[in-house]
mmCIF file of N, CA and C in Angstrom:
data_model
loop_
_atom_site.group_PDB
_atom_site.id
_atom_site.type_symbol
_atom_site.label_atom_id
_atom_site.label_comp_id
_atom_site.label_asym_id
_atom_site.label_seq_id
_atom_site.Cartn_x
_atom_site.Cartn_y
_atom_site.Cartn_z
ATOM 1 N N UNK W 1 211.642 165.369 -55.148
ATOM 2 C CA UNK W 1 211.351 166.632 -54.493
ATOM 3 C C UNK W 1 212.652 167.422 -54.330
ATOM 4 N N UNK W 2 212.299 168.290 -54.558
ATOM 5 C CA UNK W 2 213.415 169.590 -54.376
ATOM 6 C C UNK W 2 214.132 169.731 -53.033
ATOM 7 N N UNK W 3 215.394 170.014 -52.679
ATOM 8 C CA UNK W 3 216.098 170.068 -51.144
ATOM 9 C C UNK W 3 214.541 171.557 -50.491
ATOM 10 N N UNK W 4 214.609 173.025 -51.457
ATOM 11 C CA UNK W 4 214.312 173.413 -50.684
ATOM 12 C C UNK W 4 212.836 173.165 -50.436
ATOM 13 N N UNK W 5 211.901 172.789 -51.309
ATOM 14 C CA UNK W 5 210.452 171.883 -51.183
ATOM 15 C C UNK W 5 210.767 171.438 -49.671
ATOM 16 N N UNK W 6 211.251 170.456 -49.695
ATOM 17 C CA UNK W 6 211.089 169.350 -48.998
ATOM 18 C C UNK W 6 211.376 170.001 -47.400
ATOM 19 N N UNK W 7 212.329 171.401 -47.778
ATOM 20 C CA UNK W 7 212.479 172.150 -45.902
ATOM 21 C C UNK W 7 211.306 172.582 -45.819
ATOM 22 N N UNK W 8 211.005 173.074 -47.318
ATOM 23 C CA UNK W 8 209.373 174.320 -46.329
ATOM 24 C C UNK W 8 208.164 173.349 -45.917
ATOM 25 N N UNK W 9 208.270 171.788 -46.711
ATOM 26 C CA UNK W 9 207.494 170.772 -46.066
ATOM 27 C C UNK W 9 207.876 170.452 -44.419
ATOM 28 N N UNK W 10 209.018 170.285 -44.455
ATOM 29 C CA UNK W 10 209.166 169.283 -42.820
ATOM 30 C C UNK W 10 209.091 170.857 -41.856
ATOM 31 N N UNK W 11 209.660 172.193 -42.218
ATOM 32 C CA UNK W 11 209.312 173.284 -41.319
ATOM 33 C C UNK W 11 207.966 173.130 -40.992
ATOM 34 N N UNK W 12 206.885 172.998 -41.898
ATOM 35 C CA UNK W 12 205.297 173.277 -42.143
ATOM 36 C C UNK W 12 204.779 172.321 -41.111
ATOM 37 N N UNK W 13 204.978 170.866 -41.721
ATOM 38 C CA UNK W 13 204.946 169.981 -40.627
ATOM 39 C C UNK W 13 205.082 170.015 -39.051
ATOM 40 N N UNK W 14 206.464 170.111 -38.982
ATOM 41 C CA UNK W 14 206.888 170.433 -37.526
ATOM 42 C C UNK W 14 206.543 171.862 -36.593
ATOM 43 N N UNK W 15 206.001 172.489 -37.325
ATOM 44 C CA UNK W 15 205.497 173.735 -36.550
ATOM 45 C C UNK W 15 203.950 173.799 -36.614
ATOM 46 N N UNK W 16 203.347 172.981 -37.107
ATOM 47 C CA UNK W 16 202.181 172.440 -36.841
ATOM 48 C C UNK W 16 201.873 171.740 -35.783
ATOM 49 N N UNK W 17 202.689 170.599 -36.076
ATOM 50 C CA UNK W 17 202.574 169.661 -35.321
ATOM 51 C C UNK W 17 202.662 170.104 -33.716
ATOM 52 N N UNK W 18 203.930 171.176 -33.707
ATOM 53 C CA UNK W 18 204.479 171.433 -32.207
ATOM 54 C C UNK W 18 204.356 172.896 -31.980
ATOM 55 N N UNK W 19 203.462 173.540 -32.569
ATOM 56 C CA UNK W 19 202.402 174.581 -32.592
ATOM 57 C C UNK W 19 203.800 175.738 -32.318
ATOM 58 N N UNK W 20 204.766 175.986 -33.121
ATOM 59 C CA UNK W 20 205.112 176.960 -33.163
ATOM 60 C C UNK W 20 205.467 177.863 -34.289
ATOM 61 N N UNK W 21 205.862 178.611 -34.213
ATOM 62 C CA UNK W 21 205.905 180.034 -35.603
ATOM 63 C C UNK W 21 206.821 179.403 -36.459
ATOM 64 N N UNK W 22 206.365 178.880 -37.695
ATOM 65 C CA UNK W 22 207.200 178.278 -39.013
ATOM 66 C C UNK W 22 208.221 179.397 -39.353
ATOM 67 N N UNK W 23 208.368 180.883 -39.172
ATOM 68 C CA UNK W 23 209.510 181.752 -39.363
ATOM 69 C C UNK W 23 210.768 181.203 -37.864
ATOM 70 N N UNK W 24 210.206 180.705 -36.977
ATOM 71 C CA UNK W 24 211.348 179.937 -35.787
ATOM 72 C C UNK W 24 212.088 179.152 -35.781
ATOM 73 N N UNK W 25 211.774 178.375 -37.264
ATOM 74 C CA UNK W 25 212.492 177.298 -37.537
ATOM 75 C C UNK W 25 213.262 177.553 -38.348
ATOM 76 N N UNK W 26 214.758 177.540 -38.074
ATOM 77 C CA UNK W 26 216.146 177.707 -39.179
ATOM 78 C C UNK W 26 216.777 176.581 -39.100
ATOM 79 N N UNK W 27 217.751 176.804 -39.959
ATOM 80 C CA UNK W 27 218.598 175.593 -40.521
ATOM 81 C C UNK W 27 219.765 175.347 -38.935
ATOM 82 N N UNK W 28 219.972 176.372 -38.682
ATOM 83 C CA UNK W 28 221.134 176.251 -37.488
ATOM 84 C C UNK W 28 220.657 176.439 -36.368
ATOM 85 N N UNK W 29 219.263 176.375 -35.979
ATOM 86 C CA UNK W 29 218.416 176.469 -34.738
ATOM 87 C C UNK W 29 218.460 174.871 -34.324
ATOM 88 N N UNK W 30 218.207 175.132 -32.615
ATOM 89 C CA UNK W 30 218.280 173.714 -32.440
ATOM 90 C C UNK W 30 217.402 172.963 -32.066
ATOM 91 N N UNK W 31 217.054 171.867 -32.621
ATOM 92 C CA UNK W 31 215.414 171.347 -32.861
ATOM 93 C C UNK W 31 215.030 171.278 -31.875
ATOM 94 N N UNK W 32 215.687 170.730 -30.350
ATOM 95 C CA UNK W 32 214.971 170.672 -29.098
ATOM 96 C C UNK W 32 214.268 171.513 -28.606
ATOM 97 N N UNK W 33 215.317 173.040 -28.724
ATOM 98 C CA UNK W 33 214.742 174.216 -27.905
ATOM 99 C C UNK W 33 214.009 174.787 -28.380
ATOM 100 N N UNK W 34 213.552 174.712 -30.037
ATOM 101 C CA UNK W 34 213.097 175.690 -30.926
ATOM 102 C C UNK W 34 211.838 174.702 -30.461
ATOM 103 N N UNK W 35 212.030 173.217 -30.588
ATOM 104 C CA UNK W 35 210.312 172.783 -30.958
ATOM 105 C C UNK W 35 210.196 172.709 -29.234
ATOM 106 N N UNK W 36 210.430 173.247 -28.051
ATOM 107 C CA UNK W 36 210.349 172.482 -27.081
ATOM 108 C C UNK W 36 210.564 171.344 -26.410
ATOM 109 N N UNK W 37 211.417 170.459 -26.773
ATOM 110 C CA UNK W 37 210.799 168.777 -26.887
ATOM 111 C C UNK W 37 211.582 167.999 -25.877
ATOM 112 N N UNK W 38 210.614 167.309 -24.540
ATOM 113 C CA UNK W 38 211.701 166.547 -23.964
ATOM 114 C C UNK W 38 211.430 165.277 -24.657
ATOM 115 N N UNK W 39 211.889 164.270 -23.615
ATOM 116 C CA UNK W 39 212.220 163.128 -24.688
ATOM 117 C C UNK W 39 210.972 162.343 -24.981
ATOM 118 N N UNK W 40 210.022 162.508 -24.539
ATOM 119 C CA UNK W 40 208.212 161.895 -24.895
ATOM 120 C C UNK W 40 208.452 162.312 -26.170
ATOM 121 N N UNK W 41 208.501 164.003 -26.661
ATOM 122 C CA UNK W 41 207.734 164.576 -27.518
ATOM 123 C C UNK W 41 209.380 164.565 -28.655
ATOM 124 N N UNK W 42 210.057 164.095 -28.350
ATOM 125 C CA UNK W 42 211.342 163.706 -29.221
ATOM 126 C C UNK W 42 210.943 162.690 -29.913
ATOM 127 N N UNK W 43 210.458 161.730 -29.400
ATOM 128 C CA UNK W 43 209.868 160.530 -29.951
ATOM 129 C C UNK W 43 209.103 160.492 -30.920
ATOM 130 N N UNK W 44 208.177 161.689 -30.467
ATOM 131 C CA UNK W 44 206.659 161.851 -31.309
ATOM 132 C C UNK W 44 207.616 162.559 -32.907
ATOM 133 N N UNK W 45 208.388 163.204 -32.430
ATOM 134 C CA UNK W 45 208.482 164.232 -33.453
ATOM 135 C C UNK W 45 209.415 162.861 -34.746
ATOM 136 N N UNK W 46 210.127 162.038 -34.185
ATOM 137 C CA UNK W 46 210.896 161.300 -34.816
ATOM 138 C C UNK W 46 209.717 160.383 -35.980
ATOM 139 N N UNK W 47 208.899 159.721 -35.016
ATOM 140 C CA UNK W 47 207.406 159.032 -35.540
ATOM 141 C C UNK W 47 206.693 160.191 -36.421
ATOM 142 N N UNK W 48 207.046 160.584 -36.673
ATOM 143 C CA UNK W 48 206.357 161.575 -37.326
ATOM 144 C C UNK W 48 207.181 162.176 -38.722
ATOM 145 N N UNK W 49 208.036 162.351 -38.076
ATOM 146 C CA UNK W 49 208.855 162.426 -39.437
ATOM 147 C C UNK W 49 209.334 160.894 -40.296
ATOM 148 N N UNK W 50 209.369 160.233 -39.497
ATOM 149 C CA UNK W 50 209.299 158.882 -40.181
ATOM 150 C C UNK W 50 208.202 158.575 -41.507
ATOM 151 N N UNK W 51 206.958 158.827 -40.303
ATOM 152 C CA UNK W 51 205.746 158.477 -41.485
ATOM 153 C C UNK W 51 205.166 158.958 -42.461
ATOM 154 N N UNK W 52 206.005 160.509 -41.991
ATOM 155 C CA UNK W 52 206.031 161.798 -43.595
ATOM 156 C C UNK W 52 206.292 161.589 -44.523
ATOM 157 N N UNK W 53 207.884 161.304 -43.962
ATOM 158 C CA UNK W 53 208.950 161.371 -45.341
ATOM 159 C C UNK W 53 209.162 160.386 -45.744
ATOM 160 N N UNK W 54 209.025 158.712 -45.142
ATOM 161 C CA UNK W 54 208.796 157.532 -44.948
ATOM 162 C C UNK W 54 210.636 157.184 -45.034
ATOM 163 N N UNK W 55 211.063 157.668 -44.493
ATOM 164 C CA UNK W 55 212.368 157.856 -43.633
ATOM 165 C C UNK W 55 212.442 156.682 -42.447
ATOM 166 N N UNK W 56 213.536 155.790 -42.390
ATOM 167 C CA UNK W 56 213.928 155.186 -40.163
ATOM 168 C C UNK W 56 214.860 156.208 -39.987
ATOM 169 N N UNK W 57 214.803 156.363 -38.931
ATOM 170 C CA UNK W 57 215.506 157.222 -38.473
ATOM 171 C C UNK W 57 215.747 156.266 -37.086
ATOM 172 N N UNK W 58 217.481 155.891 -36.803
ATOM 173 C CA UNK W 58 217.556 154.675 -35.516
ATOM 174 C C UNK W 58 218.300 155.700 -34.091
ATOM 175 N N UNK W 59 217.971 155.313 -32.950
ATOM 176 C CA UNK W 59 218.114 155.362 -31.713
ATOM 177 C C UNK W 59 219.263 156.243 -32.308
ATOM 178 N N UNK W 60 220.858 156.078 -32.724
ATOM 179 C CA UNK W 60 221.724 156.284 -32.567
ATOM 180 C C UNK W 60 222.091 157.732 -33.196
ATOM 181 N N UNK W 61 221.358 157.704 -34.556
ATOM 182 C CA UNK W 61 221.118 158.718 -35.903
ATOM 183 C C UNK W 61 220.090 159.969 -34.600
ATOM 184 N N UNK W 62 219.612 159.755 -34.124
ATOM 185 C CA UNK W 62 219.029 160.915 -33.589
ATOM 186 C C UNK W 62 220.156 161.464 -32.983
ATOM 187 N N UNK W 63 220.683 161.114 -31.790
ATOM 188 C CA UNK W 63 221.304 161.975 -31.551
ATOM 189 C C UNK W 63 222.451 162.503 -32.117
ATOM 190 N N UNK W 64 222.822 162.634 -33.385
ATOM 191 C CA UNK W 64 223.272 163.038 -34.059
ATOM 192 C C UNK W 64 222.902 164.605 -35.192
ATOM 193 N N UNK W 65 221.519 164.544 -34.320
ATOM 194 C CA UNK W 65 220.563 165.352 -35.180
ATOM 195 C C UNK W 65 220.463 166.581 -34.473
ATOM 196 N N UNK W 66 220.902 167.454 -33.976
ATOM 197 C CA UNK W 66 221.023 168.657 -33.482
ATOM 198 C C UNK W 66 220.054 169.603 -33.704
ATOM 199 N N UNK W 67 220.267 170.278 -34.791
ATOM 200 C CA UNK W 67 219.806 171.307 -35.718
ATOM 201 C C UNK W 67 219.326 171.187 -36.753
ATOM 202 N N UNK W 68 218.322 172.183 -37.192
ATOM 203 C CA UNK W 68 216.747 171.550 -38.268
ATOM 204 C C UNK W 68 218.066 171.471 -39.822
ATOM 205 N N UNK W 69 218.829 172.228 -39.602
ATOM 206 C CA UNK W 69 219.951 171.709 -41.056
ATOM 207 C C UNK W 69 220.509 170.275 -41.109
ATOM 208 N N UNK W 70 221.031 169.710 -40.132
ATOM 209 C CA UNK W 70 221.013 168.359 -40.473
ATOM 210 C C UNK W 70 220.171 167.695 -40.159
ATOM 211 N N UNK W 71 218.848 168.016 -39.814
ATOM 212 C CA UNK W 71 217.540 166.992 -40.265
ATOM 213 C C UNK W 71 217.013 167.196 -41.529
ATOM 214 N N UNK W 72 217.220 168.087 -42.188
ATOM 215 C CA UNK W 72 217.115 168.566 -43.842
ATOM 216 C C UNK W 72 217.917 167.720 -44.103
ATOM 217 N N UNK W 73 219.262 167.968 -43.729
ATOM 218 C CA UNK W 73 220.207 166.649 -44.951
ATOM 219 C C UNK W 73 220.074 165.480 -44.640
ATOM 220 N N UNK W 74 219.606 164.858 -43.623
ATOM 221 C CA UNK W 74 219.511 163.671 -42.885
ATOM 222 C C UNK W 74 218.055 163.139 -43.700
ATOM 223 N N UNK W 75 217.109 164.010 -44.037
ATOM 224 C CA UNK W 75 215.736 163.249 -44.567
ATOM 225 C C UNK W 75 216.480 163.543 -46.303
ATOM 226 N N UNK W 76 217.001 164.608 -46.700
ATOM 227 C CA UNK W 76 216.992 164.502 -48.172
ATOM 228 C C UNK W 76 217.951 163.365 -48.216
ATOM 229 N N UNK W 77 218.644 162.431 -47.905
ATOM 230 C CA UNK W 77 219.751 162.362 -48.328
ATOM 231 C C UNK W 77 219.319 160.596 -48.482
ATOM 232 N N UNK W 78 218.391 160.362 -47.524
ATOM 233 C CA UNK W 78 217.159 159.037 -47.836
ATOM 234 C C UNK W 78 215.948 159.219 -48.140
ATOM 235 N N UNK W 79 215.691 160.346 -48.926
ATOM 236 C CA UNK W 79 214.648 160.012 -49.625
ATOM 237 C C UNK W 79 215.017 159.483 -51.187
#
């Protein structure tokens, strides 16, 4: 799959999933505030992208994950 495929997939996904406007989601936006998410729905969103992209993603690697641009390079980079 293509780098940019694979954003307009996990945007599509994640603004489904967390019911907000797929134009809200940028590369340098920051996934918490954009998707809402305390740490319940951090979880969900992680489980979820896991079972998408069939990606682990561990305890430590999240918080490392800021912004929907390095969750793009973070899923292309193990798939």
């Amino acid at each position: 799959m293509e780098k940019q495929e694979l954003i307009a997939k996990i945007n599509e996904v994640l603004a489904d999933e967390f019911e907000v406007e797929v134009n809200g989601i940028t590369a340098d936006a920051n996934i918490k505030k954009s998707l809402q998410l305390d740490s319940l729905s951090l979880v969900d969103m992680v489980a979820l992208i896991e079972e998408t992209f069939g990606v682990s993603i561990k305890g430590a690697e999240v918080a490392g994950i800021q912004t929907f641009g390095s969750l793009y390079d973070f899923i292309y980079e193990r798939m």
